[in-house]
Amino acid sequence: GAVVSQHPSRVICKSGTSVKIECRSLDFQATTMFWYRQFPKQSLMLMATSNEGSKATYEQGVEKDKFLINHASLTLSTLTVTSAHPEDSSFYICSARDSSQGTDTQYFGPGTRLTVL
Amino acid sequence: AQSVSQHNHHVILSEAASLELGCNYSYGGTVNLFWYVQYPGQHLQLLLKYFSGDPLVKGIKGFEAEFIKSKFSFNLRKPSVQWSDTAEYFCAVNLWYSGGGADGLTFGKGTHLIIQP
């Protein structure tokens, strides 16, 4: 199956710093990637849709200036958490859409655990 | 906005028992339906998906799900569970647009399944 990687898998940072998370589709091209957030013992919540070559679209309540998304190529999307605060601590998961076989399936990365001190 | 509800948050079964996990969604338009599984310490993996056609879909590891449009349901089933099926199971839905493509997934809260040997 299609493989999606994320880097780093875990990051600890100080409050006020920025953190960049990378999401890569390893064996397919993805014009669209998605970023989700998962709080402990809760479900995934869609944050934003990352579109290659255009601006990301954000879900209601997600601050676009805080969560910067860049989708510079067909295999890479980045999420930058700017001026991180402890309440941003969470598990961030990306997915990449594979539309190559006529169906629309999202493949998920392993996630990035962000802890803001 | 669409929503997904999973009726059982925790399910405990013995090996060889039959499994059915409920999933209902709230949107009446054209939807794609998914079941994902998250094994302990691992990332989300696609179990099965429904886009169109036969409402009974078969996935990996002996799982199947039936789409009942009149009930807005997509219940997951397995006739005989194994200890290795212990995991978190998520039902998800997204909307299919007439122009092609689909948006991010809306997840249910998940069902924690424990299989006792």
Coordinates of C-alpha atoms in Angstrom, one line a residue:
Chain A
G1 CA 0.0 0.0 0.0
A2 CA 0.9 3.7 -0.3
V3 CA 3.3 5.0 2.3
V4 CA 3.2 8.3 4.0
S5 CA 6.0 9.5 6.4
Q6 CA 6.2 12.2 8.9
H7 CA 9.2 13.9 10.5
P8 CA 9.9 14.3 13.3
S9 CA 8.0 11.6 15.1
R10 CA 8.4 13.5 18.4
V11 CA 9.4 17.0 19.3
I12 CA 9.7 19.0 22.5
C13 CA 10.0 22.7 22.3
K14 CA 9.9 25.8 24.5
S15 CA 6.9 28.0 24.6
G16 CA 7.1 30.8 22.0
T17 CA 9.2 28.8 19.5
S18 CA 8.1 27.5 16.1
V19 CA 8.1 23.9 15.0
K20 CA 8.0 22.5 11.5
I21 CA 6.5 19.1 10.7
E22 CA 7.0 17.4 7.4
C23 CA 4.7 15.0 5.6
R24 CA 5.8 13.1 2.6
S25 CA 4.1 10.6 0.3
L26 CA 6.8 8.1 -0.5
D27 CA 5.5 6.2 -3.5
F28 CA 2.8 8.3 -5.0
Q29 CA 2.1 11.9 -5.9
A30 CA -0.4 13.8 -3.8
T31 CA -1.9 17.0 -5.0
T32 CA -3.9 17.1 -1.8
M33 CA -2.7 16.4 1.8
F34 CA -4.6 16.9 5.0
W35 CA -3.5 17.8 8.5
Y36 CA -5.3 16.4 11.5
R37 CA -4.9 16.8 15.2
Q38 CA -5.7 14.2 17.8
F39 CA -6.0 14.9 21.5
P40 CA -5.4 12.1 24.0
K41 CA -8.2 9.5 23.9
Q42 CA -10.1 11.5 21.3
S43 CA -10.7 11.2 17.6
L44 CA -8.9 13.0 14.8
M45 CA -10.0 16.5 14.0
L46 CA -9.4 17.9 10.5
M47 CA -7.4 21.1 10.7
A48 CA -6.7 22.0 7.1
T49 CA -6.4 20.9 3.6
S50 CA -3.1 21.4 1.9
N51 CA -3.2 21.9 -1.9
E52 CA -0.1 21.7 -4.0
G53 CA 0.7 25.0 -5.5
S54 CA -2.1 26.9 -3.8
K55 CA -3.2 28.2 -0.4
A56 CA -4.3 25.8 2.2
T57 CA -7.9 25.8 3.3
Y58 CA -8.5 25.8 7.0
E59 CA -11.4 24.4 9.1
Q60 CA -13.5 26.7 11.2
G61 CA -11.7 27.6 14.4
V62 CA -8.2 26.8 13.1
E63 CA -5.9 29.8 13.1
K64 CA -4.2 30.0 9.7
D65 CA -1.5 32.4 11.0
K66 CA -0.6 30.0 13.8
F67 CA -0.6 26.8 11.7
L68 CA 1.2 27.6 8.5
I69 CA 0.9 25.1 5.7
N70 CA 3.1 24.8 2.7
H71 CA 2.6 22.3 -0.1
A72 CA 5.6 23.0 -2.2
S73 CA 5.7 19.7 -4.2
L74 CA 3.6 16.8 -5.1
T75 CA 5.2 14.7 -2.3
L76 CA 5.7 17.2 0.5
S77 CA 3.6 19.3 2.8
T78 CA 4.8 21.0 5.9
L79 CA 2.9 22.3 8.9
T80 CA 4.6 25.0 11.0
V81 CA 3.3 25.7 14.4
T82 CA 4.3 29.3 15.1
S83 CA 4.8 30.7 18.5
A84 CA 3.8 27.4 20.1
H85 CA 2.2 27.3 23.5
P86 CA 1.4 24.4 25.9
E87 CA -2.1 24.2 24.6
D88 CA -0.7 23.3 21.2
S89 CA 0.7 20.1 22.6
S90 CA -1.0 17.4 20.7
F91 CA -0.5 14.6 18.2
Y92 CA -0.5 15.9 14.6
I93 CA -1.2 13.5 11.8
C94 CA -1.1 14.1 8.1
S95 CA -2.7 12.1 5.3
A96 CA -2.1 12.2 1.6
R97 CA -4.8 11.6 -1.0
D98 CA -4.1 9.0 -3.7
S99 CA -6.4 9.5 -6.6
S100 CA -4.4 7.5 -9.1
Q101 CA -6.6 4.5 -9.3
G102 CA -10.0 6.2 -9.8
T103 CA -10.9 6.0 -6.1
D104 CA -10.1 8.6 -3.5
T105 CA -8.2 7.1 -0.5
Q106 CA -6.3 8.9 2.2
Y107 CA -3.2 7.2 3.6
F108 CA -2.0 8.4 6.9
G109 CA 1.4 9.2 8.3
P110 CA 2.6 7.8 11.7
G111 CA 2.0 11.2 13.4
T112 CA 4.1 13.7 15.3
R113 CA 3.9 14.1 19.0
L114 CA 4.4 17.8 19.9
T115 CA 5.0 18.8 23.5
V116 CA 5.4 22.5 24.3
L117 CA 6.9 23.3 27.6
Chain B
A1 CA -21.6 19.9 8.7
Q2 CA -21.5 16.1 8.6
S3 CA -20.9 14.1 11.7
V4 CA -20.1 10.5 12.5
S5 CA -21.2 8.6 15.6
Q6 CA -19.8 5.3 16.8
H7 CA -22.1 3.7 19.3
N8 CA -19.6 1.7 21.3
H9 CA -16.6 3.4 22.9
H10 CA -15.2 0.3 24.5
V11 CA -15.9 -3.3 23.5
I12 CA -14.5 -6.4 25.2
L13 CA -14.9 -9.8 23.5
S14 CA -13.4 -13.2 23.8
E15 CA -11.5 -14.8 20.9
A16 CA -13.7 -16.4 18.2
A17 CA -16.6 -14.2 19.2
S18 CA -18.4 -12.3 16.4
L19 CA -18.0 -8.5 16.1
E20 CA -20.2 -5.7 15.0
L21 CA -19.2 -2.1 15.5
G22 CA -21.9 0.5 14.8
C23 CA -21.3 3.7 12.7
N24 CA -23.9 6.3 11.7
Y25 CA -23.3 9.5 9.8
S26 CA -25.5 12.5 9.5
Y27 CA -25.1 13.7 5.9
G28 CA -27.5 12.9 3.2
G29 CA -25.4 13.7 0.2
T30 CA -23.0 11.6 -1.7
V31 CA -20.4 10.3 0.8
N32 CA -17.5 8.0 0.9
L33 CA -17.2 5.8 3.9
F34 CA -14.2 4.3 5.6
W35 CA -13.1 2.2 8.5
Y36 CA -9.6 2.7 9.8
V37 CA -7.8 0.7 12.5
Q38 CA -5.0 1.9 14.8
Y39 CA -3.1 -0.9 16.5
P40 CA -1.2 0.0 19.7
G41 CA 1.8 2.2 18.9
Q42 CA 1.1 2.2 15.2
H43 CA -0.5 4.7 12.7
L44 CA -3.9 4.6 11.1
Q45 CA -4.4 1.9 8.5
L46 CA -7.3 1.5 6.1
L47 CA -9.4 -1.5 6.8
L48 CA -12.0 -1.0 4.0
K49 CA -13.8 1.7 2.1
Y50 CA -17.1 2.2 0.3
F51 CA -17.4 4.6 -2.7
S52 CA -20.2 3.1 -4.8
G53 CA -21.6 -0.2 -6.0
D54 CA -22.1 -3.3 -3.9
P55 CA -23.0 -2.0 -0.4
L56 CA -21.3 -5.0 1.2
V57 CA -17.6 -4.3 1.1
K58 CA -14.8 -6.6 2.2
G59 CA -11.6 -5.4 3.7
I60 CA -8.4 -6.7 5.0
K61 CA -8.0 -9.3 7.8
G62 CA -11.5 -10.7 7.4
F63 CA -13.4 -7.5 8.1
E64 CA -16.4 -6.4 6.1
A65 CA -18.9 -3.6 6.3
E66 CA -22.4 -2.9 5.0
F67 CA -23.6 0.4 3.8
I68 CA -27.3 0.9 4.4
K69 CA -28.2 4.2 2.9
S70 CA -31.7 4.3 4.4
K71 CA -30.2 4.1 7.8
F72 CA -27.2 6.2 7.2
S73 CA -25.1 3.4 8.6
F74 CA -21.9 1.6 7.8
N75 CA -21.4 -1.0 10.4
L76 CA -18.2 -3.0 10.7
R77 CA -18.3 -6.8 11.1
K78 CA -16.0 -9.8 11.6
P79 CA -17.4 -13.3 12.2
S80 CA -14.6 -14.5 14.4
V81 CA -12.2 -12.1 16.1
Q82 CA -8.6 -12.8 17.2
W83 CA -6.5 -11.5 20.0
S84 CA -4.5 -9.5 17.3
D85 CA -7.6 -7.5 16.5
T86 CA -7.2 -5.6 19.7
A87 CA -7.0 -2.0 18.5
E88 CA -8.8 1.3 18.1
Y89 CA -11.3 1.4 15.3
F90 CA -12.4 4.6 13.6
C91 CA -15.3 5.1 11.2
A92 CA -14.9 8.1 8.8
V93 CA -16.8 9.9 6.1
N94 CA -16.1 12.5 3.5
L95 CA -18.1 14.2 0.8
W96 CA -17.7 13.5 -2.8
Y97 CA -18.1 16.5 -5.1
S98 CA -19.7 16.3 -8.5
G99 CA -16.7 17.9 -10.0
G100 CA -14.5 15.2 -8.7
G101 CA -12.3 14.9 -5.6
A102 CA -13.3 14.7 -2.0
D103 CA -12.5 16.6 1.1
G104 CA -11.0 15.8 4.4
L105 CA -12.4 13.1 6.6
T106 CA -14.8 13.5 9.5
F107 CA -14.0 10.8 12.1
G108 CA -16.1 9.1 14.7
K109 CA -14.8 9.1 18.3
G110 CA -13.4 5.6 17.9
T111 CA -14.1 2.2 19.5
H112 CA -11.5 0.6 21.7
L113 CA -11.7 -3.1 21.0
I114 CA -10.1 -5.5 23.4
I115 CA -10.0 -9.2 22.6
Q116 CA -9.4 -11.5 25.5
P117 CA -7.5 -14.8 24.8

